PDB file of C-alpha atoms and ligand atoms in Angstrom:
ATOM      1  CA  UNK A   1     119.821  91.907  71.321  1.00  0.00           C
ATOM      2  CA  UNK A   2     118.676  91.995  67.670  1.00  0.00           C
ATOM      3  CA  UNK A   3     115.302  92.946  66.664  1.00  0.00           C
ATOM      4  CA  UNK A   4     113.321  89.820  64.536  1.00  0.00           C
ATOM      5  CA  UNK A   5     112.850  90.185  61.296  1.00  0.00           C
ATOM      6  CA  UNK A   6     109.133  87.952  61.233  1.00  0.00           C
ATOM      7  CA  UNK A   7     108.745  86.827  57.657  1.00  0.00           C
ATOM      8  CA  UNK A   8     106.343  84.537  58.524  1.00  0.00           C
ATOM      9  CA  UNK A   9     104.120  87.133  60.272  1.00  0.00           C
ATOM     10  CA  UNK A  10     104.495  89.244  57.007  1.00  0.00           C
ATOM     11  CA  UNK A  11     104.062  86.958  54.166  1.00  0.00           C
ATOM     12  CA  UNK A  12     100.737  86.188  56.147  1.00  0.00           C
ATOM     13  CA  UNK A  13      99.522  89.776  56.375  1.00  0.00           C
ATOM     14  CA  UNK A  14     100.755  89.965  52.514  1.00  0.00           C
ATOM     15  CA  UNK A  15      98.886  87.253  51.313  1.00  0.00           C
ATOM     16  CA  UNK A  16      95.717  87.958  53.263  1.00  0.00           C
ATOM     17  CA  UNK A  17      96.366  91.319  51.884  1.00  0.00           C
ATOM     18  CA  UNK A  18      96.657  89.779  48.266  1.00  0.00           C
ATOM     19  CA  UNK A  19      93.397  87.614  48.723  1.00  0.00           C
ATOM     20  CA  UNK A  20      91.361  90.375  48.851  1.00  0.00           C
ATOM     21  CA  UNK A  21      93.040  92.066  45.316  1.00  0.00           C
ATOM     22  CA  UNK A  22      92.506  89.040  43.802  1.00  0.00           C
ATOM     23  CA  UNK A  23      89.130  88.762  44.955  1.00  0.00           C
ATOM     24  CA  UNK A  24      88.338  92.273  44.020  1.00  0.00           C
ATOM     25  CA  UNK A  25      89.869  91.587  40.438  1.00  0.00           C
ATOM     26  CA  UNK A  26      87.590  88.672  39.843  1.00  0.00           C
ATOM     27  CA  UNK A  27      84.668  90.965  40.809  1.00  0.00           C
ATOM     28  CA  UNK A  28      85.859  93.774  39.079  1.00  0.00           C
ATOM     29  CA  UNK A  29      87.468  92.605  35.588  1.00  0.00           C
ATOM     30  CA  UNK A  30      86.166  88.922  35.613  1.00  0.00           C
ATOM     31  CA  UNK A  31      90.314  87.799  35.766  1.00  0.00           C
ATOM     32  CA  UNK A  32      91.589  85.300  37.869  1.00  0.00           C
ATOM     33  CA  UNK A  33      95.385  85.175  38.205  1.00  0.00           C
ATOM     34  CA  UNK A  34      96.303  81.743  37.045  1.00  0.00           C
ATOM     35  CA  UNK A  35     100.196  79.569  38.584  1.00  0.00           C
ATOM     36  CA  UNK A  36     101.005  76.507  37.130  1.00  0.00           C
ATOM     37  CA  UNK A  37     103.786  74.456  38.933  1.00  0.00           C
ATOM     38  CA  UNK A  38     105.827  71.751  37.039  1.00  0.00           C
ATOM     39  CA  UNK A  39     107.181  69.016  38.986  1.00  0.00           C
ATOM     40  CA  UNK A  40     109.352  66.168  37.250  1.00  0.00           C
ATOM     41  CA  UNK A  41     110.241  63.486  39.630  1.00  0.00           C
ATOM     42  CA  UNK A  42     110.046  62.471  43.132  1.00  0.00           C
ATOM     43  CA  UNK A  43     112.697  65.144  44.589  1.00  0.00           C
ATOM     44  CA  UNK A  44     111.228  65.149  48.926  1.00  0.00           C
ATOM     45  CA  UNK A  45     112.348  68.795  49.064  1.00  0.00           C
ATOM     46  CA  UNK A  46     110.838  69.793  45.730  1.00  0.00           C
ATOM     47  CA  UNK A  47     107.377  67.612  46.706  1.00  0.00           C
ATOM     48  CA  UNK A  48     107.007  69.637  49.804  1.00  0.00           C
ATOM     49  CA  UNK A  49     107.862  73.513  48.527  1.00  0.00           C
ATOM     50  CA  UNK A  50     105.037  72.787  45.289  1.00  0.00           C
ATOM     51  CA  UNK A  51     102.680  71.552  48.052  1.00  0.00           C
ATOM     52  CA  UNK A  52     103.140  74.099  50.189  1.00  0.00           C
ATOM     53  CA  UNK A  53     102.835  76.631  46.727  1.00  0.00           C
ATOM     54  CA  UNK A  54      99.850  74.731  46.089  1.00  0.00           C
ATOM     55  CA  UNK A  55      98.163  75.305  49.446  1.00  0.00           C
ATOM     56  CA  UNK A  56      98.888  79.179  49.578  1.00  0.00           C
ATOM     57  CA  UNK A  57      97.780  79.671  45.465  1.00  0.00           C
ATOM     58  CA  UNK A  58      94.429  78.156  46.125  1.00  0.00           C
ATOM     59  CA  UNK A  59      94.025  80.097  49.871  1.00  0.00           C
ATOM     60  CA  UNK A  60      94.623  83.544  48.063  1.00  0.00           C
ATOM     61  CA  UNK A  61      91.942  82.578  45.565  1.00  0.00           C
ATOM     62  CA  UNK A  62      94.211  81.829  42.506  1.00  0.00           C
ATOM     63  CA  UNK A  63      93.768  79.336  39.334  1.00  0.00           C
ATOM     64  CA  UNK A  64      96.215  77.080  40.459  1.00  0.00           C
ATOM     65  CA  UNK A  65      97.388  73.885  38.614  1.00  0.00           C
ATOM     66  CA  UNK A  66     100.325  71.613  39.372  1.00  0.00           C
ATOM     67  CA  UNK A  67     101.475  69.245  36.666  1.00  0.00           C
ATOM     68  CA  UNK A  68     103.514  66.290  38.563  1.00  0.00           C
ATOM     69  CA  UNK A  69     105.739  64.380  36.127  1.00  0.00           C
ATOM     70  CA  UNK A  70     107.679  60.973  36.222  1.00  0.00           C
ATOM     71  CA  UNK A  71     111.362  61.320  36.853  1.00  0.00           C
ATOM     72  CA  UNK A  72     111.752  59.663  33.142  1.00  0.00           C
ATOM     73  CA  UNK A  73     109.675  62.369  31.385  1.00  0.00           C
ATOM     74  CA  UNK A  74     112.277  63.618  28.390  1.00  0.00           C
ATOM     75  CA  UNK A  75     113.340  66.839  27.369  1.00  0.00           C
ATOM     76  CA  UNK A  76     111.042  66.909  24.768  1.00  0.00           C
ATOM     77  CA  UNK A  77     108.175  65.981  26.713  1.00  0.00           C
ATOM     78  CA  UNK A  78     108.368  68.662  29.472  1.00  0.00           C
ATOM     79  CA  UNK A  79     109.033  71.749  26.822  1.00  0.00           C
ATOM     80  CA  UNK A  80     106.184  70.416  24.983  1.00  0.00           C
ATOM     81  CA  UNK A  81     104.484  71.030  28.546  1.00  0.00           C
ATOM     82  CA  UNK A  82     105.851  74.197  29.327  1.00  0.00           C
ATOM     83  CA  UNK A  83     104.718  75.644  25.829  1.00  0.00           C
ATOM     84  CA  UNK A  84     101.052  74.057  26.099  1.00  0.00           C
ATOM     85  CA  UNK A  85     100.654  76.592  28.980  1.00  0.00           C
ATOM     86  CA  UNK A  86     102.374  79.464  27.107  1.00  0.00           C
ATOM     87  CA  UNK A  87      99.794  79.019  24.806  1.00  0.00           C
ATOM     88  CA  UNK A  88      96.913  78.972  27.711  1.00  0.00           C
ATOM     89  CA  UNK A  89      95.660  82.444  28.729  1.00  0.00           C
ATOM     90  CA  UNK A  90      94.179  81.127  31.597  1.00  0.00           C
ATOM     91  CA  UNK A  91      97.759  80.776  33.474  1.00  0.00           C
ATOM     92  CA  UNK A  92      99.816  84.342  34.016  1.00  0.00           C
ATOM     93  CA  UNK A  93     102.651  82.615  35.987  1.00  0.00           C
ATOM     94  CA  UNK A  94     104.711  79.349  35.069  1.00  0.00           C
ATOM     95  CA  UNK A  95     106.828  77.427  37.457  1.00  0.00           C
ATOM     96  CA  UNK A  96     109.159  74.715  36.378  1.00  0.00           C
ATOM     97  CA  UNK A  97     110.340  73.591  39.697  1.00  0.00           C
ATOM     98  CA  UNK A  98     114.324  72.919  39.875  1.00  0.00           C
ATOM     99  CA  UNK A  99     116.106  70.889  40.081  1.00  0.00           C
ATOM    100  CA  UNK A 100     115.088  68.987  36.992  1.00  0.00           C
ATOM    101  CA  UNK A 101     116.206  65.551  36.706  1.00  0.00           C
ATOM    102  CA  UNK A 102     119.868  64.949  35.316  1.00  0.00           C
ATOM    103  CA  UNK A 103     118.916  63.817  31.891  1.00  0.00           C
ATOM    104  CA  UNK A 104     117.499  67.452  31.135  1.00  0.00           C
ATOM    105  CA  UNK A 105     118.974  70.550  30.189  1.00  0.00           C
ATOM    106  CA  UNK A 106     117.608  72.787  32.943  1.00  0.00           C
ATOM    107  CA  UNK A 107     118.615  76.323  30.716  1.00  0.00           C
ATOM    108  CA  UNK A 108     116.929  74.975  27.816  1.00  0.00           C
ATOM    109  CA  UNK A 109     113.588  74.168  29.364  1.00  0.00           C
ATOM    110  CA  UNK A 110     114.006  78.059  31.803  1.00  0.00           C
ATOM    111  CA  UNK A 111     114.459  79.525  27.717  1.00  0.00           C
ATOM    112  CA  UNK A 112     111.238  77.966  26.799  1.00  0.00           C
ATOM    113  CA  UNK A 113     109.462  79.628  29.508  1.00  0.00           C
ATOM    114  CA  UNK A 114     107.273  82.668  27.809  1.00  0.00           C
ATOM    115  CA  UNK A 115     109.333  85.875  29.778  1.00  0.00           C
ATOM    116  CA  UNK A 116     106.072  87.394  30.595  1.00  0.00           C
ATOM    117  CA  UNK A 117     104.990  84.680  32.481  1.00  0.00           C
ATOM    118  CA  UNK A 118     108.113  83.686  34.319  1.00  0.00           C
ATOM    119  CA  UNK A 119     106.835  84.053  37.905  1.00  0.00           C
ATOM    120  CA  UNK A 120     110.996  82.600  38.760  1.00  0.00           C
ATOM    121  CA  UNK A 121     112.544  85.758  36.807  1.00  0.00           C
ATOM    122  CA  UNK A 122     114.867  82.916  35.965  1.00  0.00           C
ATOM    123  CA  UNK A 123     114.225  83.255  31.404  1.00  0.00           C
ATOM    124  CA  UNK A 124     117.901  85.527  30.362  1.00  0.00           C
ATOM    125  CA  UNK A 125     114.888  88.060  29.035  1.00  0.00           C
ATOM    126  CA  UNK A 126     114.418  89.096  32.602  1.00  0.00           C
ATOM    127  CA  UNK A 127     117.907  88.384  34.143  1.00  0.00           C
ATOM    128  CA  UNK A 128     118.945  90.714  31.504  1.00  0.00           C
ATOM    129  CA  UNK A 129     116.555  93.377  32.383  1.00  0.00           C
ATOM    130  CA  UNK A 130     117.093  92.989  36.002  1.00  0.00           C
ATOM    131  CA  UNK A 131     120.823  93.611  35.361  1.00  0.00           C
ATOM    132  CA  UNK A 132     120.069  96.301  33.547  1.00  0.00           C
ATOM    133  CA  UNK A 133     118.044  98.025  36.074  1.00  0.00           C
ATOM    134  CA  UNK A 134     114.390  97.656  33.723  1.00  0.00           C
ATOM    135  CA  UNK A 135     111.202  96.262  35.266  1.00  0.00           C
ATOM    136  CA  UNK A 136     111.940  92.650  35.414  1.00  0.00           C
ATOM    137  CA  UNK A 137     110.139  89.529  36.686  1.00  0.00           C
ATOM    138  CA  UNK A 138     112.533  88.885  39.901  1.00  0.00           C
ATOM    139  CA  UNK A 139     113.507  85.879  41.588  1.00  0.00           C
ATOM    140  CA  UNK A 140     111.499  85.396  44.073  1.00  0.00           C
ATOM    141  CA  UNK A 141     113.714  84.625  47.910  1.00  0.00           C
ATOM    142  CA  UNK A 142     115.895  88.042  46.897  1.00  0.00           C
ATOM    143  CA  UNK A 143     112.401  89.778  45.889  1.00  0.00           C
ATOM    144  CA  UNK A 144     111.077  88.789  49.588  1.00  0.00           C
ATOM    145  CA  UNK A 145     114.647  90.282  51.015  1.00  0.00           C
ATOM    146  CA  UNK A 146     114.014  93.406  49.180  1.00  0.00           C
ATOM    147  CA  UNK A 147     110.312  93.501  50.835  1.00  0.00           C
ATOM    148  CA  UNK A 148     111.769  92.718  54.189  1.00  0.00           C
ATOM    149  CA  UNK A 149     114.159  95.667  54.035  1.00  0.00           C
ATOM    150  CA  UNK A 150     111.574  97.770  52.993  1.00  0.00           C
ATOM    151  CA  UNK A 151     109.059  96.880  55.649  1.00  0.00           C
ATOM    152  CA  UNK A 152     111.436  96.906  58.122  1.00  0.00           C
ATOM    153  CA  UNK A 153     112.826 100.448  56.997  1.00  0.00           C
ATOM    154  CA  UNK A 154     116.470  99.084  55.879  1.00  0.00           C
ATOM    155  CA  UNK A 155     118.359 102.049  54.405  1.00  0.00           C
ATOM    156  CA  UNK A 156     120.536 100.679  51.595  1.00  0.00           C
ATOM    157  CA  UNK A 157     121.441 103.534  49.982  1.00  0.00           C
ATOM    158  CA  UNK A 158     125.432 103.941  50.565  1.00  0.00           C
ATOM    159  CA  UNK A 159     125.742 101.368  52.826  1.00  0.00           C
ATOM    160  CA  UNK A 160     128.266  98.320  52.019  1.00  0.00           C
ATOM    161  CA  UNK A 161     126.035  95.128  51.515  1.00  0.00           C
ATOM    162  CA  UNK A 162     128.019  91.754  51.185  1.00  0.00           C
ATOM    163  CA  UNK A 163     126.596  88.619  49.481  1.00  0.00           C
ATOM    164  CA  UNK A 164     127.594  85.690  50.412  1.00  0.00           C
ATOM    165  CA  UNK A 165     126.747  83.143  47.650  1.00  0.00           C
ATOM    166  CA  UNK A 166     126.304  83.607  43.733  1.00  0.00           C
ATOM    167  CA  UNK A 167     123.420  81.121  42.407  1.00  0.00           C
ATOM    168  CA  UNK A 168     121.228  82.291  39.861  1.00  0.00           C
ATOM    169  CA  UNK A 169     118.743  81.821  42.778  1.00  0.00           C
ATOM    170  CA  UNK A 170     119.343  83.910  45.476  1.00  0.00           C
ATOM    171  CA  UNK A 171     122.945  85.177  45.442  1.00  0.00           C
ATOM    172  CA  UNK A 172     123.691  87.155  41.722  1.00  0.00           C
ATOM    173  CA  UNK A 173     119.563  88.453  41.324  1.00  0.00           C
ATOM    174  CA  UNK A 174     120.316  89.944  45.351  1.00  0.00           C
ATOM    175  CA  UNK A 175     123.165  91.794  44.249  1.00  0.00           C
ATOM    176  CA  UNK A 176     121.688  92.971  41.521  1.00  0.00           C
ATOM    177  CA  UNK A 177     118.974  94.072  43.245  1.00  0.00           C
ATOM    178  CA  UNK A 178     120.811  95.434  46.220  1.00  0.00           C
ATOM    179  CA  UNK A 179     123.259  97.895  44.166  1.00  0.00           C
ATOM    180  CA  UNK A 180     119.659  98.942  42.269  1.00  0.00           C
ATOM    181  CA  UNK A 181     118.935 100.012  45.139  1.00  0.00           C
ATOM    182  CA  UNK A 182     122.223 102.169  45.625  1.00  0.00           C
ATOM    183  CA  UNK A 183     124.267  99.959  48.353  1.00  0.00           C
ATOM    184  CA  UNK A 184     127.758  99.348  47.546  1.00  0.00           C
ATOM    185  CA  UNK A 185     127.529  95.668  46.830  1.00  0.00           C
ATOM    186  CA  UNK A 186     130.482  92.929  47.509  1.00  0.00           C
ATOM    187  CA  UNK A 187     129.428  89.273  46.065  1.00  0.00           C
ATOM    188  CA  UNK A 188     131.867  86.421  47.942  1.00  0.00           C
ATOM    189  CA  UNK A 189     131.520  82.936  47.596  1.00  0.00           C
ATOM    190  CA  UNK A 190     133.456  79.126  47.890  1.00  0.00           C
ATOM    191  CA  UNK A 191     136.881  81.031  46.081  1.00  0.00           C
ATOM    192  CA  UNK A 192     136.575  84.265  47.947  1.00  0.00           C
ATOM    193  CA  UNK A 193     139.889  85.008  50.177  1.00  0.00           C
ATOM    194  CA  UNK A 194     139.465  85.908  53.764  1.00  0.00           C
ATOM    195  CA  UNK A 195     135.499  85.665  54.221  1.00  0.00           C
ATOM    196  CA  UNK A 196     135.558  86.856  57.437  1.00  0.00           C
ATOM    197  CA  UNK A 197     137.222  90.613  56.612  1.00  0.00           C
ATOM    198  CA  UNK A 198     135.001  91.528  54.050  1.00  0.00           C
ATOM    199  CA  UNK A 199     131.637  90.401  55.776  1.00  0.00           C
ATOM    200  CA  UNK A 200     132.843  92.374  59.083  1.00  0.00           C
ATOM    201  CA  UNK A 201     132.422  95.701  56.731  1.00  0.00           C
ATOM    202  CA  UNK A 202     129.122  94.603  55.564  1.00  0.00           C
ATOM    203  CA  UNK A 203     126.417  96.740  57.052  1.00  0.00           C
ATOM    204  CA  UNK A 204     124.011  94.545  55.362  1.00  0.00           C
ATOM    205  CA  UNK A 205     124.872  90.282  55.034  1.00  0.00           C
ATOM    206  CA  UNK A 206     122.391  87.782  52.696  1.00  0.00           C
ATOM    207  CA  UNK A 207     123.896  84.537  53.092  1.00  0.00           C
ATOM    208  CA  UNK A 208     122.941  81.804  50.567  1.00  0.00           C
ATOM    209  CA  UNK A 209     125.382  79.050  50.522  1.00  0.00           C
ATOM    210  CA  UNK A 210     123.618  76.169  51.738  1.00  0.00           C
ATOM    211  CA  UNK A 211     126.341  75.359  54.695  1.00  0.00           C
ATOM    212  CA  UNK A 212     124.831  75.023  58.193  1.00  0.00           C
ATOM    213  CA  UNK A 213     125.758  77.534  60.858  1.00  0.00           C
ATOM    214  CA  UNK A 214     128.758  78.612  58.926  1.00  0.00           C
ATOM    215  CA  UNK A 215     128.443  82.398  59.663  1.00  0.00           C
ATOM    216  CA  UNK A 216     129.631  82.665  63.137  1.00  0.00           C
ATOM    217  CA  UNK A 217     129.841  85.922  65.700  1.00  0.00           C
ATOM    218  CA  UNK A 218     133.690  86.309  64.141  1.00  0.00           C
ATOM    219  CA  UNK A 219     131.701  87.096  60.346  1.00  0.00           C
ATOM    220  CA  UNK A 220     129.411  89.582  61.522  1.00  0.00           C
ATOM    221  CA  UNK A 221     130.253  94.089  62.445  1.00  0.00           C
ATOM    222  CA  UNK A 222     127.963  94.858  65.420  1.00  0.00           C
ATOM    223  CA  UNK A 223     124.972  96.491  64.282  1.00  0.00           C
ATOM    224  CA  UNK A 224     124.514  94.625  61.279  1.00  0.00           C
ATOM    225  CA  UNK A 225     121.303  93.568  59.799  1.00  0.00           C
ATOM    226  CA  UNK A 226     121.769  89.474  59.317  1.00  0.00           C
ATOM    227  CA  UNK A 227     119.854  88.176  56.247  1.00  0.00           C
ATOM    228  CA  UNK A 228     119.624  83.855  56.562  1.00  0.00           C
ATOM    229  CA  UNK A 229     118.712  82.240  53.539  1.00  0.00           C
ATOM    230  CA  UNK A 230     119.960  78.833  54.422  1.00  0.00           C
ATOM    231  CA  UNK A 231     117.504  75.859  54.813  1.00  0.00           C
ATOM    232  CA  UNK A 232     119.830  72.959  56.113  1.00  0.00           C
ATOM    233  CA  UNK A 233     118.805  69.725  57.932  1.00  0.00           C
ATOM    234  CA  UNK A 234     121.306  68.997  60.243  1.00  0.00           C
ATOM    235  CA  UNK A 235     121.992  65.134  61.484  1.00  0.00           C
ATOM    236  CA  UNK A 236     118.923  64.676  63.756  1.00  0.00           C
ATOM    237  CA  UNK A 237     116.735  66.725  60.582  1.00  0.00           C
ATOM    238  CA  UNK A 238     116.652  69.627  62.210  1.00  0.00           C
ATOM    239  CA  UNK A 239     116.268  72.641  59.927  1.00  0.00           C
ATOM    240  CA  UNK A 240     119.313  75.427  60.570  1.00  0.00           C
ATOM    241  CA  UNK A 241     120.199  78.614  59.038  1.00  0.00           C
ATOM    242  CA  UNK A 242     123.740  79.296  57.066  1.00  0.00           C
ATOM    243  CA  UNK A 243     123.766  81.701  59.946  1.00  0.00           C
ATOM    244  CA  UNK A 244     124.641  80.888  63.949  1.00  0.00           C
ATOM    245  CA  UNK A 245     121.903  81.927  65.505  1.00  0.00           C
ATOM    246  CA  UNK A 246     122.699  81.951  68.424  1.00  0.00           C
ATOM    247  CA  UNK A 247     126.220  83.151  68.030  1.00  0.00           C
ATOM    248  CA  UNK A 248     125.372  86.094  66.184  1.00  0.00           C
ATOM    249  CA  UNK A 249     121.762  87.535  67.129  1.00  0.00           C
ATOM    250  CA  UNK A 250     123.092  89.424  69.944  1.00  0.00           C
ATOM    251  CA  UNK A 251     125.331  91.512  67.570  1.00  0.00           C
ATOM    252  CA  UNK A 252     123.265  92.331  64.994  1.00  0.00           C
ATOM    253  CA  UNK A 253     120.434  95.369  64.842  1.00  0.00           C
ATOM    254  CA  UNK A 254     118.255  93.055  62.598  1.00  0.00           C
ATOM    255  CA  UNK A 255     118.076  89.578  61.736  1.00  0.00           C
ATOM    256  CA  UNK A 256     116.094  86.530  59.909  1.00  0.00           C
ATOM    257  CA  UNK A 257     115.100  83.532  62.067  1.00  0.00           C
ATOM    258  CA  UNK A 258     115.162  79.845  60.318  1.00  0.00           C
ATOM    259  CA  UNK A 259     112.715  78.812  60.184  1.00  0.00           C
ATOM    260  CA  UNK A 260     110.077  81.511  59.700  1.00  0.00           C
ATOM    261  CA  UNK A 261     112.189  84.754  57.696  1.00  0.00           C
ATOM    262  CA  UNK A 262     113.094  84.010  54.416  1.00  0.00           C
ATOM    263  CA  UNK A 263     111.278  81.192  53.342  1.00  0.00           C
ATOM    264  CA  UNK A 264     107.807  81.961  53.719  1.00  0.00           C
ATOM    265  CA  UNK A 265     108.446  84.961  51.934  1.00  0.00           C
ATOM    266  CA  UNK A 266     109.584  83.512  48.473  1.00  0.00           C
ATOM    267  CA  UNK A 267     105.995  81.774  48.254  1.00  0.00           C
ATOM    268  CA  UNK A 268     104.330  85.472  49.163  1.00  0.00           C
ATOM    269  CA  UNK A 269     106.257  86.856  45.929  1.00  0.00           C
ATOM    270  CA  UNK A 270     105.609  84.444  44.136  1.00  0.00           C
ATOM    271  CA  UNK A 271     102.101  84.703  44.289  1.00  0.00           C
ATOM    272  CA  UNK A 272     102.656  88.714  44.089  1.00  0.00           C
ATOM    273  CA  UNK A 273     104.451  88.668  40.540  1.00  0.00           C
ATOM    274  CA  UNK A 274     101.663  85.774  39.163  1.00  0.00           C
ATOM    275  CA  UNK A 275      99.104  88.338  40.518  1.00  0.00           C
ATOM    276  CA  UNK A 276     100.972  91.376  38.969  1.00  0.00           C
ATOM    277  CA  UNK A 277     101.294  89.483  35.842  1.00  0.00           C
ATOM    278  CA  UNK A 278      97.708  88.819  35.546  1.00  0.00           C
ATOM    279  CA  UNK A 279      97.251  92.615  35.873  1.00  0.00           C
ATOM    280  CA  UNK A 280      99.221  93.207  33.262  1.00  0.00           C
ATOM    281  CA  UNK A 281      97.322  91.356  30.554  1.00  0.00           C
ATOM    282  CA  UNK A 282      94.096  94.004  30.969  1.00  0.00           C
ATOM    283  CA  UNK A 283      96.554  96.792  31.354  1.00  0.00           C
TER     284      UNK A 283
HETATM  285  N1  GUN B 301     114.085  75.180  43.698  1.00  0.00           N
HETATM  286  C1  GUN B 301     114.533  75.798  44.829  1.00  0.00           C
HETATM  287  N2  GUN B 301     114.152  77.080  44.856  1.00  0.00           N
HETATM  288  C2  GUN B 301     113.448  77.293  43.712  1.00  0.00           C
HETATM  289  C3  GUN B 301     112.788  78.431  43.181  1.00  0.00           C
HETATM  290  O1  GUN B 301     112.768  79.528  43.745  1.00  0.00           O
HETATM  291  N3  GUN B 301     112.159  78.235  41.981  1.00  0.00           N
HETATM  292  C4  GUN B 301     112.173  77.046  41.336  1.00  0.00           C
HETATM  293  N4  GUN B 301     111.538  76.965  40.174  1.00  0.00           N
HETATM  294  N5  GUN B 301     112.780  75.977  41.807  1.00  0.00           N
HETATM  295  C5  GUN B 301     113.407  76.102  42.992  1.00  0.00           C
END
């Protein structure tokens, strides 16, 4: 029997935790920390993550702003956006929620983004510092990960971690993250030969690949601690993990349900790196 990781237990404590910082900071230095979320189009998933980032901003006590676009907005239209709050001191954190509509270069718009106040860590400034092991602006889900392992006293140092999945997203920052942090680091994905051997060494498996249950019992070394990023709706619109629950929890030390791991962790850091970035601009 595997020990629960409870993400949603912990992003709670965090961002009752966080409330009170950001209370004491208004008190204190007069600063609130400001988020503004972007939303072009009428994406269902995307409408339901910024509302949910929209409830927990305004809960902890933060400036928060959400900008909701039509799906025809242009390119030009949505960086002149994303530099109008650039330019606005009130806002530490800016969130162009992806995907963007087809018609829009998604880099181009990520470029425009002012590095300092990329809450997403998705801007090449701080991919390229993350790779290079300097203080970076992190995406968020593998930040959480990182906070989960260090909660729940995950030793990484030495130990073989496997990745399964390389999106900007999740997948490449985790790695990244995960061999900063000393573990030996395998990335696999769709091409990757023999899936099954190399995530039976892993002492530590993230899975990001956005296929339901696809990591069964057969994928997993007793002992292991289980990482779930997946957020799939099977056909009755059920939400399932990449990860077989059920199959697998009795093998592993430690692992993430779905729902209530991952995902309400990536709204916690989110609101952690807008509040450290607000910090930063009376440091
Ligand atoms: N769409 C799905 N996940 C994310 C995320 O973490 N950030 C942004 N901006 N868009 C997303």
């Amino acid at each position: 029997m595997a020990r629960l990781i409870d993400g949603k237990g912990l992003a709670q404590k965090m961002q009752a935790e966080l409330a009170e910082k950001v209370a004491n900071l208004r008190e204190k230095e007069g600063v609130v920390p400001g988020l503004v979320v972007i939303l072009v189009g009428e994406n269902p998933a995307s409408q339901i993550y910024v509302r949910n980032k929209e409830r927990s901003a305004e809960k902890a006590g933060f400036f928060s702003e959400t900008v909701r676009l039509s799906e025809d907005t242009t390119q030009e239209e949505l960086l002149d956006t994303v530099e109008q709050y650039n330019q606005d001191s009130r806002f530490h954190g800016i969130l162009v929620q992806l995907p963007l509509p087809d018609h829009i270069d998604e880099e181009k718009v990520v470029l425009a983004i002012d590095p300092d106040k990329d809450v997403d860590g998705f801007h090449h400034v701080n991919t390229g510092r993350l790779w290079s092991g300097k203080p970076a602006m992190i995406p968020c889900t593998p930040a959480g990960i990182m906070k989960m392992f260090e909660v729940y006293g995950v030793e990484l140092e030495g130990k073989n971690a496997v990745v399964v999945g390389r999106s900007n997203i999740v997948g490449k920052p985790m790695a990244a993250l995960l061999l900063e942090a000393n573990a030996t680091v395998t990335s696999t994905h769709s091409r990757t030969k023999d899936l099954s051997n190399i995530t039976r060494t892993a002492d530590v498996l993230v899975v990001a690949i956005g296929r339901s249950k696809f990591i069964t019992a057969d994928y997993v070394k007793p002992g292991a601690v289980v990482i779930d990023v997946g957020m799939n709706r099977d056909d009755e619109g059920k939400l399932s993990g990449d990860v077989d629950f059920d199959a697998v929890e009795p093998l592993a030390d430690l692992i993430t349900p779905v729902p209530g791991g991952v995902g309400p962790m990536t709204i916690t850091m989110l609101l952690e790196q807008t509040y450290e970035a607000a910090l930063r601009t009376i440091r």
